[in-house]
PDB file of C-alpha atoms in Angstrom:
ATOM      1  CA  MET A  22       9.962 -87.321  27.298  1.00 52.00           C
ATOM      2  CA  SER A  23      10.740 -85.915  23.834  1.00 63.00           C
ATOM      3  CA  ARG A  24      12.559 -82.587  23.593  1.00 82.00           C
ATOM      4  CA  ILE A  25      11.065 -81.973  20.133  1.00 88.00           C
ATOM      5  CA  PRO A  26       8.328 -79.310  20.356  1.00 89.00           C
ATOM      6  CA  GLU A  27       4.813 -79.622  18.936  1.00 92.00           C
ATOM      7  CA  ALA A  28       4.374 -78.857  15.231  1.00 90.00           C
ATOM      8  CA  ALA A  29       2.290 -75.744  16.015  1.00 91.00           C
ATOM      9  CA  LEU A  30       5.223 -74.191  17.888  1.00 92.00           C
ATOM     10  CA  ILE A  31       7.623 -74.926  15.022  1.00 93.00           C
ATOM     11  CA  HIS A  32       5.132 -73.433  12.539  1.00 91.00           C
ATOM     12  CA  SER A  33       4.873 -70.199  14.515  1.00 93.00           C
ATOM     13  CA  ARG A  34       8.509 -69.710  15.495  1.00 94.00           C
ATOM     14  CA  LEU A  35      10.789 -71.302  12.880  1.00 94.00           C
ATOM     15  CA  ARG A  36      11.786 -68.720  10.266  1.00 94.00           C
ATOM     16  CA  LEU A  37      12.682 -69.078   6.609  1.00 94.00           C
ATOM     17  CA  ARG A  38      15.952 -67.250   7.185  1.00 95.00           C
ATOM     18  CA  GLN A  39      16.964 -69.899   9.730  1.00 95.00           C
ATOM     19  CA  LEU A  40      16.341 -72.558   7.090  1.00 95.00           C
ATOM     20  CA  ARG A  41      18.405 -70.562   4.578  1.00 95.00           C
ATOM     21  CA  LEU A  42      21.235 -70.508   7.089  1.00 95.00           C
ATOM     22  CA  MET A  43      21.071 -74.321   7.460  1.00 94.00           C
ATOM     23  CA  LEU A  44      21.344 -74.774   3.700  1.00 95.00           C
ATOM     24  CA  ALA A  45      24.276 -72.364   3.503  1.00 95.00           C
ATOM     25  CA  LEU A  46      26.026 -74.149   6.402  1.00 95.00           C
ATOM     26  CA  GLU A  47      25.529 -77.465   4.637  1.00 93.00           C
ATOM     27  CA  GLU A  48      26.981 -76.049   1.422  1.00 93.00           C
ATOM     28  CA  PHE A  49      30.004 -74.220   2.862  1.00 93.00           C
ATOM     29  CA  GLY A  50      30.717 -76.025   6.158  1.00 92.00           C
ATOM     30  CA  SER A  51      31.730 -72.661   7.633  1.00 92.00           C
ATOM     31  CA  LEU A  52      29.675 -70.272   9.752  1.00 92.00           C
ATOM     32  CA  ARG A  53      31.549 -67.257   8.434  1.00 92.00           C
ATOM     33  CA  ARG A  54      30.996 -68.193   4.757  1.00 94.00           C
ATOM     34  CA  ALA A  55      27.365 -69.162   5.418  1.00 94.00           C
ATOM     35  CA  ALA A  56      26.762 -65.788   7.093  1.00 94.00           C
ATOM     36  CA  ASP A  57      28.307 -63.978   4.108  1.00 94.00           C
ATOM     37  CA  GLU A  58      26.109 -65.995   1.735  1.00 93.00           C
ATOM     38  CA  ILE A  59      22.855 -64.863   3.340  1.00 93.00           C
ATOM     39  CA  GLY A  60      24.063 -61.313   4.071  1.00 94.00           C
ATOM     40  CA  MET A  61      24.533 -61.197   7.837  1.00 94.00           C
ATOM     41  CA  THR A  62      27.378 -60.988  10.359  1.00 94.00           C
ATOM     42  CA  GLN A  63      28.939 -64.101  11.859  1.00 94.00           C
ATOM     43  CA  PRO A  64      27.766 -63.275  15.431  1.00 94.00           C
ATOM     44  CA  ALA A  65      24.205 -62.812  14.143  1.00 95.00           C
ATOM     45  CA  ALA A  66      24.409 -66.143  12.288  1.00 94.00           C
ATOM     46  CA  THR A  67      25.717 -67.880  15.429  1.00 94.00           C
ATOM     47  CA  LYS A  68      22.815 -66.455  17.443  1.00 95.00           C
ATOM     48  CA  MET A  69      20.309 -67.509  14.777  1.00 95.00           C
ATOM     49  CA  LEU A  70      21.656 -71.088  14.761  1.00 95.00           C
ATOM     50  CA  HIS A  71      21.457 -71.261  18.586  1.00 95.00           C
ATOM     51  CA  GLU A  72      17.868 -70.023  18.458  1.00 95.00           C
ATOM     52  CA  ALA A  73      16.909 -72.698  15.908  1.00 95.00           C
ATOM     53  CA  GLU A  74      18.578 -75.435  17.962  1.00 94.00           C
ATOM     54  CA  GLY A  75      16.889 -74.123  21.103  1.00 93.00           C
ATOM     55  CA  LEU A  76      13.505 -74.135  19.382  1.00 94.00           C
ATOM     56  CA  LEU A  77      13.866 -77.670  17.978  1.00 94.00           C
ATOM     57  CA  GLY A  78      15.503 -79.039  21.127  1.00 93.00           C
ATOM     58  CA  VAL A  79      18.387 -80.773  19.322  1.00 94.00           C
ATOM     59  CA  GLU A  80      21.905 -80.011  18.081  1.00 94.00           C
ATOM     60  CA  LEU A  81      21.796 -79.438  14.327  1.00 95.00           C
ATOM     61  CA  PHE A  82      25.515 -78.970  13.574  1.00 95.00           C
ATOM     62  CA  GLU A  83      28.696 -80.367  15.117  1.00 93.00           C
ATOM     63  CA  ARG A  84      31.319 -77.724  15.850  1.00 89.00           C
ATOM     64  CA  LEU A  85      34.568 -79.172  14.432  1.00 89.00           C
ATOM     65  CA  PRO A  86      38.112 -77.766  14.775  1.00 87.00           C
ATOM     66  CA  ARG A  87      37.771 -76.554  11.177  1.00 86.00           C
ATOM     67  CA  GLY A  88      34.224 -75.857  10.160  1.00 88.00           C
ATOM     68  CA  MET A  89      30.861 -77.413  10.931  1.00 92.00           C
ATOM     69  CA  ARG A  90      29.068 -80.623   9.963  1.00 93.00           C
ATOM     70  CA  ALA A  91      25.355 -81.460  10.101  1.00 94.00           C
ATOM     71  CA  THR A  92      24.239 -83.969  12.728  1.00 95.00           C
ATOM     72  CA  PRO A  93      21.553 -86.555  11.807  1.00 94.00           C
ATOM     73  CA  PHE A  94      19.031 -84.014  13.189  1.00 95.00           C
ATOM     74  CA  GLY A  95      20.560 -81.307  11.015  1.00 94.00           C
ATOM     75  CA  GLU A  96      20.457 -83.520   7.899  1.00 94.00           C
ATOM     76  CA  THR A  97      16.734 -84.056   8.465  1.00 94.00           C
ATOM     77  CA  VAL A  98      16.096 -80.313   8.794  1.00 95.00           C
ATOM     78  CA  ILE A  99      18.174 -79.663   5.642  1.00 94.00           C
ATOM     79  CA  TYR A 100      16.158 -82.268   3.679  1.00 91.00           C
ATOM     80  CA  TYR A 101      12.874 -80.552   4.591  1.00 91.00           C
ATOM     81  CA  ALA A 102      14.352 -77.068   4.106  1.00 92.00           C
ATOM     82  CA  ARG A 103      15.133 -77.976   0.492  1.00 90.00           C
ATOM     83  CA  MET A 104      11.539 -79.107   0.019  1.00 86.00           C
ATOM     84  CA  VAL A 105      10.211 -75.875   1.554  1.00 89.00           C
ATOM     85  CA  PHE A 106      12.236 -73.719  -0.839  1.00 89.00           C
ATOM     86  CA  ALA A 107      11.379 -75.949  -3.817  1.00 83.00           C
ATOM     87  CA  GLU A 108       7.681 -75.503  -3.007  1.00 79.00           C
ATOM     88  CA  LEU A 109       8.144 -71.727  -2.662  1.00 86.00           C
ATOM     89  CA  SER A 110       9.840 -71.631  -6.076  1.00 82.00           C
ATOM     90  CA  GLY A 111       6.923 -73.616  -7.471  1.00 74.00           C
ATOM     91  CA  MET A 112       4.499 -71.168  -5.875  1.00 78.00           C
ATOM     92  CA  ARG A 113       6.309 -68.253  -7.495  1.00 82.00           C
ATOM     93  CA  GLU A 114       6.221 -69.937 -10.933  1.00 74.00           C
ATOM     94  CA  GLU A 115       2.519 -70.668 -10.597  1.00 69.00           C
ATOM     95  CA  LEU A 116       1.749 -67.098  -9.488  1.00 76.00           C
ATOM     96  CA  ALA A 117       3.671 -65.752 -12.469  1.00 75.00           C
ATOM     97  CA  ALA A 118       1.852 -68.150 -14.790  1.00 68.00           C
ATOM     98  CA  LEU A 119      -1.551 -67.153 -13.397  1.00 67.00           C
ATOM     99  CA  GLU A 120      -0.627 -63.473 -13.700  1.00 68.00           C
ATOM    100  CA  SER A 121       0.135 -63.968 -17.389  1.00 65.00           C
ATOM    101  CA  GLY A 122      -3.113 -65.895 -17.949  1.00 58.00           C
ATOM    102  CA  ASN A 123      -1.559 -69.373 -18.010  1.00 60.00           C
ATOM    103  CA  LEU A 124      -2.681 -72.264 -15.820  1.00 64.00           C
ATOM    104  CA  GLY A 125       0.950 -73.058 -15.076  1.00 76.00           C
ATOM    105  CA  ARG A 126       3.344 -75.878 -15.909  1.00 83.00           C
ATOM    106  CA  VAL A 127       3.307 -79.602 -15.203  1.00 90.00           C
ATOM    107  CA  THR A 128       6.193 -82.030 -15.800  1.00 93.00           C
ATOM    108  CA  VAL A 129       4.954 -85.544 -16.513  1.00 96.00           C
ATOM    109  CA  GLY A 130       6.725 -88.885 -16.728  1.00 96.00           C
ATOM    110  CA  ALA A 131       5.033 -91.739 -18.603  1.00 95.00           C
ATOM    111  CA  ILE A 132       5.928 -95.319 -19.456  1.00 91.00           C
ATOM    112  CA  PRO A 133       6.071 -95.956 -23.230  1.00 85.00           C
ATOM    113  CA  ALA A 134       2.872 -98.031 -23.458  1.00 82.00           C
ATOM    114  CA  LEU A 135       0.800 -95.303 -21.780  1.00 87.00           C
ATOM    115  CA  ALA A 136       2.553 -92.447 -23.602  1.00 84.00           C
ATOM    116  CA  SER A 137       1.212 -93.607 -26.968  1.00 78.00           C
ATOM    117  CA  GLY A 138      -2.350 -94.141 -25.729  1.00 83.00           C
ATOM    118  CA  LEU A 139      -3.736 -92.704 -22.500  1.00 89.00           C
ATOM    119  CA  LEU A 140      -1.254 -89.815 -22.256  1.00 93.00           C
ATOM    120  CA  THR A 141      -1.740 -88.760 -25.883  1.00 91.00           C
ATOM    121  CA  ARG A 142      -5.523 -88.670 -25.461  1.00 91.00           C
ATOM    122  CA  THR A 143      -5.185 -86.747 -22.180  1.00 94.00           C
ATOM    123  CA  ILE A 144      -2.929 -84.086 -23.712  1.00 94.00           C
ATOM    124  CA  ALA A 145      -5.290 -83.602 -26.672  1.00 93.00           C
ATOM    125  CA  THR A 146      -8.294 -83.126 -24.371  1.00 91.00           C
ATOM    126  CA  LEU A 147      -6.434 -80.973 -21.846  1.00 89.00           C
ATOM    127  CA  LYS A 148      -5.086 -78.564 -24.460  1.00 88.00           C
ATOM    128  CA  LYS A 149      -8.648 -77.907 -25.652  1.00 88.00           C
ATOM    129  CA  SER A 150      -9.853 -76.913 -22.181  1.00 83.00           C
ATOM    130  CA  HIS A 151      -6.556 -75.338 -21.000  1.00 82.00           C
ATOM    131  CA  PRO A 152      -4.714 -74.134 -24.139  1.00 82.00           C
ATOM    132  CA  ARG A 153      -2.143 -72.157 -22.135  1.00 79.00           C
ATOM    133  CA  LEU A 154      -1.186 -75.016 -19.823  1.00 84.00           C
ATOM    134  CA  SER A 155       2.524 -75.711 -20.321  1.00 85.00           C
ATOM    135  CA  MET A 156       3.507 -79.394 -20.280  1.00 89.00           C
ATOM    136  CA  SER A 157       6.828 -81.229 -20.332  1.00 92.00           C
ATOM    137  CA  ILE A 158       6.791 -84.981 -21.061  1.00 94.00           C
ATOM    138  CA  GLN A 159       9.503 -87.558 -20.281  1.00 94.00           C
ATOM    139  CA  VAL A 160       8.976 -91.115 -21.568  1.00 92.00           C
ATOM    140  CA  ASP A 161      10.966 -93.873 -19.878  1.00 90.00           C
ATOM    141  CA  THR A 162      10.644 -97.001 -17.758  1.00 87.00           C
ATOM    142  CA  SER A 163       8.987 -96.812 -14.331  1.00 89.00           C
ATOM    143  CA  ASP A 164      12.250 -97.266 -12.390  1.00 87.00           C
ATOM    144  CA  VAL A 165      13.834 -94.231 -14.104  1.00 90.00           C
ATOM    145  CA  LEU A 166      10.690 -92.090 -13.805  1.00 94.00           C
ATOM    146  CA  VAL A 167      10.014 -92.829 -10.129  1.00 92.00           C
ATOM    147  CA  GLN A 168      13.607 -91.935  -9.271  1.00 90.00           C
ATOM    148  CA  ALA A 169      13.197 -88.628 -11.148  1.00 92.00           C
ATOM    149  CA  LEU A 170       9.929 -87.992  -9.273  1.00 93.00           C
ATOM    150  CA  GLN A 171      11.655 -88.571  -5.917  1.00 88.00           C
ATOM    151  CA  GLN A 172      14.352 -86.080  -6.935  1.00 86.00           C
ATOM    152  CA  ASP A 173      11.662 -83.456  -7.762  1.00 85.00           C
ATOM    153  CA  GLN A 174      12.495 -83.540 -11.481  1.00 90.00           C
ATOM    154  CA  LEU A 175       8.906 -84.599 -12.273  1.00 94.00           C
ATOM    155  CA  ASP A 176       5.530 -83.583 -10.822  1.00 93.00           C
ATOM    156  CA  VAL A 177       3.626 -86.780 -11.595  1.00 96.00           C
ATOM    157  CA  VAL A 178       4.335 -90.184 -13.148  1.00 96.00           C
ATOM    158  CA  LEU A 179       1.965 -92.291 -15.221  1.00 95.00           C
ATOM    159  CA  GLY A 180       3.368 -95.753 -14.629  1.00 93.00           C
ATOM    160  CA  ARG A 181       4.052 -98.402 -11.998  1.00 89.00           C
ATOM    161  CA  ILE A 182       5.908 -98.449  -8.685  1.00 87.00           C
ATOM    162  CA  PRO A 183       8.927-100.685  -9.431  1.00 82.00           C
ATOM    163  CA  THR A 184       9.835-103.610  -7.189  1.00 75.00           C
ATOM    164  CA  GLY A 185      12.363-102.475  -4.587  1.00 73.00           C
ATOM    165  CA  ALA A 186      11.540 -98.759  -4.910  1.00 75.00           C
ATOM    166  CA  ARG A 187      11.561 -96.685  -1.698  1.00 77.00           C
ATOM    167  CA  ALA A 188       7.819 -96.166  -1.809  1.00 76.00           C
ATOM    168  CA  ASP A 189       7.104 -94.747   1.664  1.00 82.00           C
ATOM    169  CA  ASP A 190       6.985 -91.183   0.293  1.00 85.00           C
ATOM    170  CA  LEU A 191       4.887 -92.064  -2.780  1.00 92.00           C
ATOM    171  CA  LEU A 192       1.141 -92.009  -3.391  1.00 92.00           C
ATOM    172  CA  PHE A 193      -0.238 -94.470  -5.953  1.00 93.00           C
ATOM    173  CA  ASP A 194      -3.679 -94.008  -7.518  1.00 94.00           C
ATOM    174  CA  SER A 195      -4.423 -97.158  -9.540  1.00 93.00           C
ATOM    175  CA  LEU A 196      -5.986 -96.714 -12.984  1.00 93.00           C
ATOM    176  CA  GLY A 197      -6.115-100.321 -14.206  1.00 88.00           C
ATOM    177  CA  GLU A 198      -4.157-103.332 -15.443  1.00 86.00           C
ATOM    178  CA  GLU A 199      -2.661-104.282 -18.791  1.00 82.00           C
ATOM    179  CA  GLU A 200      -2.314-107.695 -20.383  1.00 85.00           C
ATOM    180  CA  LEU A 201       1.012-108.451 -22.057  1.00 88.00           C
ATOM    181  CA  CYS A 202       1.377-110.266 -25.363  1.00 91.00           C
ATOM    182  CA  VAL A 203       4.238-111.517 -27.545  1.00 94.00           C
ATOM    183  CA  ILE A 204       4.148-109.903 -30.982  1.00 96.00           C
ATOM    184  CA  ALA A 205       5.884-110.271 -34.324  1.00 96.00           C
ATOM    185  CA  GLY A 206       5.709-108.641 -37.717  1.00 96.00           C
ATOM    186  CA  ALA A 207       2.982-110.080 -39.961  1.00 95.00           C
ATOM    187  CA  GLN A 208       5.746-111.275 -42.335  1.00 95.00           C
ATOM    188  CA  ASN A 209       7.518-113.306 -39.593  1.00 95.00           C
ATOM    189  CA  PRO A 210       7.322-117.099 -40.193  1.00 94.00           C
ATOM    190  CA  VAL A 211       6.001-117.616 -36.627  1.00 94.00           C
ATOM    191  CA  ALA A 212       3.104-115.188 -37.233  1.00 94.00           C
ATOM    192  CA  SER A 213       1.001-117.954 -38.816  1.00 91.00           C
ATOM    193  CA  ALA A 214       1.596-120.505 -36.022  1.00 91.00           C
ATOM    194  CA  THR A 215      -1.463-121.791 -34.152  1.00 90.00           C
ATOM    195  CA  ASN A 216       0.431-122.903 -31.052  1.00 90.00           C
ATOM    196  CA  LEU A 217       3.853-121.922 -29.693  1.00 92.00           C
ATOM    197  CA  THR A 218       5.958-122.721 -26.615  1.00 92.00           C
ATOM    198  CA  TRP A 219       8.562-120.643 -24.814  1.00 93.00           C
ATOM    199  CA  THR A 220      11.190-123.206 -25.846  1.00 93.00           C
ATOM    200  CA  GLU A 221      10.392-122.641 -29.546  1.00 93.00           C
ATOM    201  CA  LEU A 222      10.736-118.869 -29.128  1.00 93.00           C
ATOM    202  CA  GLN A 223      13.852-118.948 -26.923  1.00 93.00           C
ATOM    203  CA  GLY A 224      16.303-119.028 -29.855  1.00 93.00           C
ATOM    204  CA  MET A 225      14.848-115.967 -31.588  1.00 95.00           C
ATOM    205  CA  THR A 226      15.989-112.354 -31.185  1.00 96.00           C
ATOM    206  CA  TRP A 227      13.764-110.532 -28.673  1.00 96.00           C
ATOM    207  CA  VAL A 228      13.183-106.773 -28.402  1.00 95.00           C
ATOM    208  CA  LEU A 229      12.705-106.018 -24.684  1.00 93.00           C
ATOM    209  CA  GLN A 230      12.847-103.203 -22.159  1.00 88.00           C
ATOM    210  CA  GLN A 231      15.961-102.806 -20.046  1.00 85.00           C
ATOM    211  CA  HIS A 232      16.460-104.077 -16.518  1.00 79.00           C
ATOM    212  CA  PRO A 233      14.994-103.421 -13.979  1.00 76.00           C
ATOM    213  CA  SER A 234      11.704-102.291 -15.553  1.00 80.00           C
ATOM    214  CA  PRO A 235       8.550-104.113 -14.352  1.00 79.00           C
ATOM    215  CA  MET A 236       7.817-105.387 -17.886  1.00 84.00           C
ATOM    216  CA  ARG A 237      11.298-106.906 -18.251  1.00 88.00           C
ATOM    217  CA  ALA A 238      10.945-108.586 -14.861  1.00 87.00           C
ATOM    218  CA  ILE A 239       7.653-110.177 -16.017  1.00 88.00           C
ATOM    219  CA  VAL A 240       9.252-111.511 -19.240  1.00 90.00           C
ATOM    220  CA  ASN A 241      12.149-112.997 -17.270  1.00 91.00           C
ATOM    221  CA  GLN A 242       9.641-114.576 -14.874  1.00 91.00           C
ATOM    222  CA  ALA A 243       7.723-116.115 -17.787  1.00 91.00           C
ATOM    223  CA  PHE A 244      10.879-117.847 -19.074  1.00 92.00           C
ATOM    224  CA  HIS A 245      11.736-118.965 -15.540  1.00 92.00           C
ATOM    225  CA  ASN A 246       8.252-120.443 -15.052  1.00 92.00           C
ATOM    226  CA  ALA A 247       8.582-122.320 -18.352  1.00 91.00           C
ATOM    227  CA  ARG A 248      12.000-123.627 -17.215  1.00 93.00           C
ATOM    228  CA  VAL A 249      13.627-122.085 -20.279  1.00 93.00           C
ATOM    229  CA  ASP A 250      16.799-119.993 -20.346  1.00 93.00           C
ATOM    230  CA  ILE A 251      16.399-116.276 -21.031  1.00 92.00           C
ATOM    231  CA  PRO A 252      17.190-115.638 -24.747  1.00 93.00           C
ATOM    232  CA  SER A 253      20.824-114.885 -25.508  1.00 92.00           C
ATOM    233  CA  SER A 254      19.944-112.541 -28.393  1.00 95.00           C
ATOM    234  CA  ILE A 255      18.193-109.434 -27.032  1.00 95.00           C
ATOM    235  CA  VAL A 256      17.823-105.858 -28.283  1.00 96.00           C
ATOM    236  CA  GLU A 257      16.940-103.491 -25.429  1.00 94.00           C
ATOM    237  CA  THR A 258      14.890-100.325 -25.955  1.00 92.00           C
ATOM    238  CA  THR A 259      12.286 -98.243 -24.121  1.00 85.00           C
ATOM    239  CA  SER A 260      10.904 -96.916 -27.433  1.00 87.00           C
ATOM    240  CA  ILE A 261       7.617 -98.414 -28.623  1.00 87.00           C
ATOM    241  CA  MET A 262       8.232 -97.027 -32.137  1.00 89.00           C
ATOM    242  CA  THR A 263      11.672 -98.681 -32.307  1.00 93.00           C
ATOM    243  CA  LEU A 264      10.124-101.976 -31.170  1.00 93.00           C
ATOM    244  CA  LEU A 265       7.339-101.840 -33.764  1.00 93.00           C
ATOM    245  CA  SER A 266       9.707-100.815 -36.581  1.00 94.00           C
ATOM    246  CA  LEU A 267      12.125-103.655 -35.785  1.00 96.00           C
ATOM    247  CA  LEU A 268       9.332-106.232 -35.775  1.00 96.00           C
ATOM    248  CA  GLN A 269       7.992-105.038 -39.140  1.00 95.00           C
ATOM    249  CA  GLN A 270      11.416-105.012 -40.822  1.00 95.00           C
ATOM    250  CA  THR A 271      13.034-108.127 -39.296  1.00 95.00           C
ATOM    251  CA  ASP A 272      12.154-111.541 -37.856  1.00 95.00           C
ATOM    252  CA  MET A 273      12.607-110.328 -34.291  1.00 97.00           C
ATOM    253  CA  ILE A 274       9.798-110.691 -31.730  1.00 97.00           C
ATOM    254  CA  GLY A 275       8.876-108.491 -28.777  1.00 95.00           C
ATOM    255  CA  VAL A 276       6.614-107.980 -25.796  1.00 93.00           C
ATOM    256  CA  THR A 277       4.146-105.140 -25.334  1.00 90.00           C
ATOM    257  CA  PRO A 278       0.799-104.489 -23.636  1.00 87.00           C
ATOM    258  CA  ARG A 279      -2.115-105.692 -25.780  1.00 86.00           C
ATOM    259  CA  SER A 280      -3.534-102.132 -25.826  1.00 82.00           C
ATOM    260  CA  VAL A 281      -0.488-100.875 -27.771  1.00 85.00           C
ATOM    261  CA  VAL A 282      -1.165-103.352 -30.583  1.00 88.00           C
ATOM    262  CA  GLU A 283      -4.913-102.656 -30.616  1.00 83.00           C
ATOM    263  CA  ASP A 284      -4.360 -98.845 -30.763  1.00 79.00           C
ATOM    264  CA  TYR A 285      -1.633 -99.047 -33.433  1.00 84.00           C
ATOM    265  CA  PRO A 286      -2.758 -97.662 -36.832  1.00 85.00           C
ATOM    266  CA  GLY A 287      -0.667-100.355 -38.585  1.00 87.00           C
ATOM    267  CA  ARG A 288      -2.349-103.165 -36.665  1.00 89.00           C
ATOM    268  CA  HIS A 289      -2.463-105.358 -39.823  1.00 91.00           C
ATOM    269  CA  LEU A 290       1.366-105.253 -39.983  1.00 94.00           C
ATOM    270  CA  LEU A 291       1.647-107.046 -36.605  1.00 95.00           C
ATOM    271  CA  ALA A 292       0.659-110.446 -35.261  1.00 95.00           C
ATOM    272  CA  MET A 293      -0.041-111.412 -31.656  1.00 94.00           C
ATOM    273  CA  LEU A 294       1.548-114.824 -31.131  1.00 95.00           C
ATOM    274  CA  PRO A 295      -0.418-117.705 -29.550  1.00 94.00           C
ATOM    275  CA  ILE A 296       1.401-117.876 -26.238  1.00 90.00           C
ATOM    276  CA  THR A 297       0.142-116.644 -22.881  1.00 83.00           C
ATOM    277  CA  PHE A 298       1.733-114.895 -19.924  1.00 80.00           C
ATOM    278  CA  GLU A 299       1.075-116.374 -16.499  1.00 79.00           C
ATOM    279  CA  PRO A 300       2.796-113.621 -14.474  1.00 75.00           C
ATOM    280  CA  ARG A 301       0.859-110.359 -14.620  1.00 80.00           C
ATOM    281  CA  LEU A 302       2.072-106.811 -14.666  1.00 80.00           C
ATOM    282  CA  PRO A 303       1.314-104.813 -11.514  1.00 83.00           C
ATOM    283  CA  PRO A 304      -1.418-102.166 -11.980  1.00 89.00           C
ATOM    284  CA  PHE A 305      -0.503 -98.875 -13.597  1.00 92.00           C
ATOM    285  CA  GLY A 306      -1.616 -95.534 -12.195  1.00 94.00           C
ATOM    286  CA  LEU A 307      -0.756 -91.992 -11.174  1.00 96.00           C
ATOM    287  CA  ILE A 308       2.262 -91.682  -8.882  1.00 96.00           C
ATOM    288  CA  THR A 309       2.949 -88.504  -6.875  1.00 95.00           C
ATOM    289  CA  ARG A 310       5.024 -87.487  -3.847  1.00 91.00           C
ATOM    290  CA  ARG A 311       3.146 -87.929  -0.567  1.00 87.00           C
ATOM    291  CA  HIS A 312       4.072 -84.526   0.913  1.00 80.00           C
ATOM    292  CA  ARG A 313       4.043 -82.561  -2.347  1.00 80.00           C
ATOM    293  CA  ILE A 314       1.299 -79.947  -2.568  1.00 78.00           C
ATOM    294  CA  LYS A 315      -0.458 -80.348  -5.927  1.00 83.00           C
ATOM    295  CA  SER A 316      -0.425 -77.197  -8.071  1.00 80.00           C
ATOM    296  CA  SER A 317      -3.393 -76.160 -10.192  1.00 80.00           C
ATOM    297  CA  ALA A 318      -1.597 -77.557 -13.250  1.00 85.00           C
ATOM    298  CA  MET A 319      -1.000 -80.921 -11.542  1.00 89.00           C
ATOM    299  CA  GLN A 320      -4.609 -81.145 -10.411  1.00 88.00           C
ATOM    300  CA  ALA A 321      -5.871 -80.356 -13.915  1.00 88.00           C
ATOM    301  CA  PHE A 322      -3.639 -83.031 -15.441  1.00 93.00           C
ATOM    302  CA  ILE A 323      -4.574 -85.700 -12.870  1.00 94.00           C
ATOM    303  CA  SER A 324      -8.296 -85.010 -13.329  1.00 93.00           C
ATOM    304  CA  ALA A 325      -7.943 -85.223 -17.110  1.00 93.00           C
ATOM    305  CA  VAL A 326      -6.083 -88.565 -16.954  1.00 95.00           C
ATOM    306  CA  LYS A 327      -8.796 -90.065 -14.735  1.00 94.00           C
ATOM    307  CA  ALA A 328     -11.539 -88.790 -17.051  1.00 93.00           C
ATOM    308  CA  GLU A 329      -9.836 -90.238 -20.147  1.00 91.00           C
ATOM    309  CA  GLN A 330      -9.263 -93.602 -18.464  1.00 90.00           C
ATOM    310  CA  ALA A 331     -12.918 -93.722 -17.347  1.00 88.00           C
ATOM    311  CA  LEU A 332     -14.007 -93.041 -20.957  1.00 86.00           C
ATOM    312  CA  ALA A 333     -11.744 -95.788 -22.290  1.00 78.00           C
ATOM    313  CA  ALA A 334     -13.064 -98.269 -19.710  1.00 73.00           C
ATOM    314  CA  ASN A 335     -16.724 -97.697 -20.737  1.00 68.00           C
TER     315      ASN A 335
END
């Protein structure tokens, strides 16, 4: 029979100061220094640790000849203690924002293709209805953004869950799919071709996203399916503007979602090449942490994204 008590008992008896002590013990590895850090005597800290271990029914720290070290049980408690205090800090920020008349702050990650379309439209709409909402935007590939989300550096990601990501703590709300296309500048000699093969394009310079982004994986898969080596001349960038500028000024070619080309004001300066992708990108959507409580600012942003995507789909 498990020694771990029911959640209701933990909720009623575990105290924030006990969690603060765990974090201090993890940081200093010494009961005396941890006690000093949170402003209590060493005997009182020892008693508090015993009470927490008694409540949870497990040993949280090993007593070593010199100092203390968290057990696997202790490491789990420390992980959740950090989340508790991060959420409390978020609560304080939101209360302060509401007090000053702001809705609060939301930190958003977006993949480049969505940053120039869906995200831009969402921000424009949201700032009309919530002018004092503070927003911070990071544009990067899905693998970088999801890692930042899991480290609590972002509130929400507009992108894809990368292959191999530890996704058990993520929630994914699908918004749709995108079709990829190979593009060139209108001045490129291949722009006027009526039919092209992967072999013909293999020797050109390609502008692609870095590994291990989902889009790069799809491009590599397309070459593999065509039994053609991956190009040896590649320029890597996550910037849509850098990609489009390079294509217009050189004879390089690149890959981007079709929506980026269709939304681009200089559409006449680009050409979609007559070659199709068999592998498809996974759906894009809103990615959040499973156990993260959504602030008012997060909820407002998520609702606005869904509304903009619904408008675009109609």
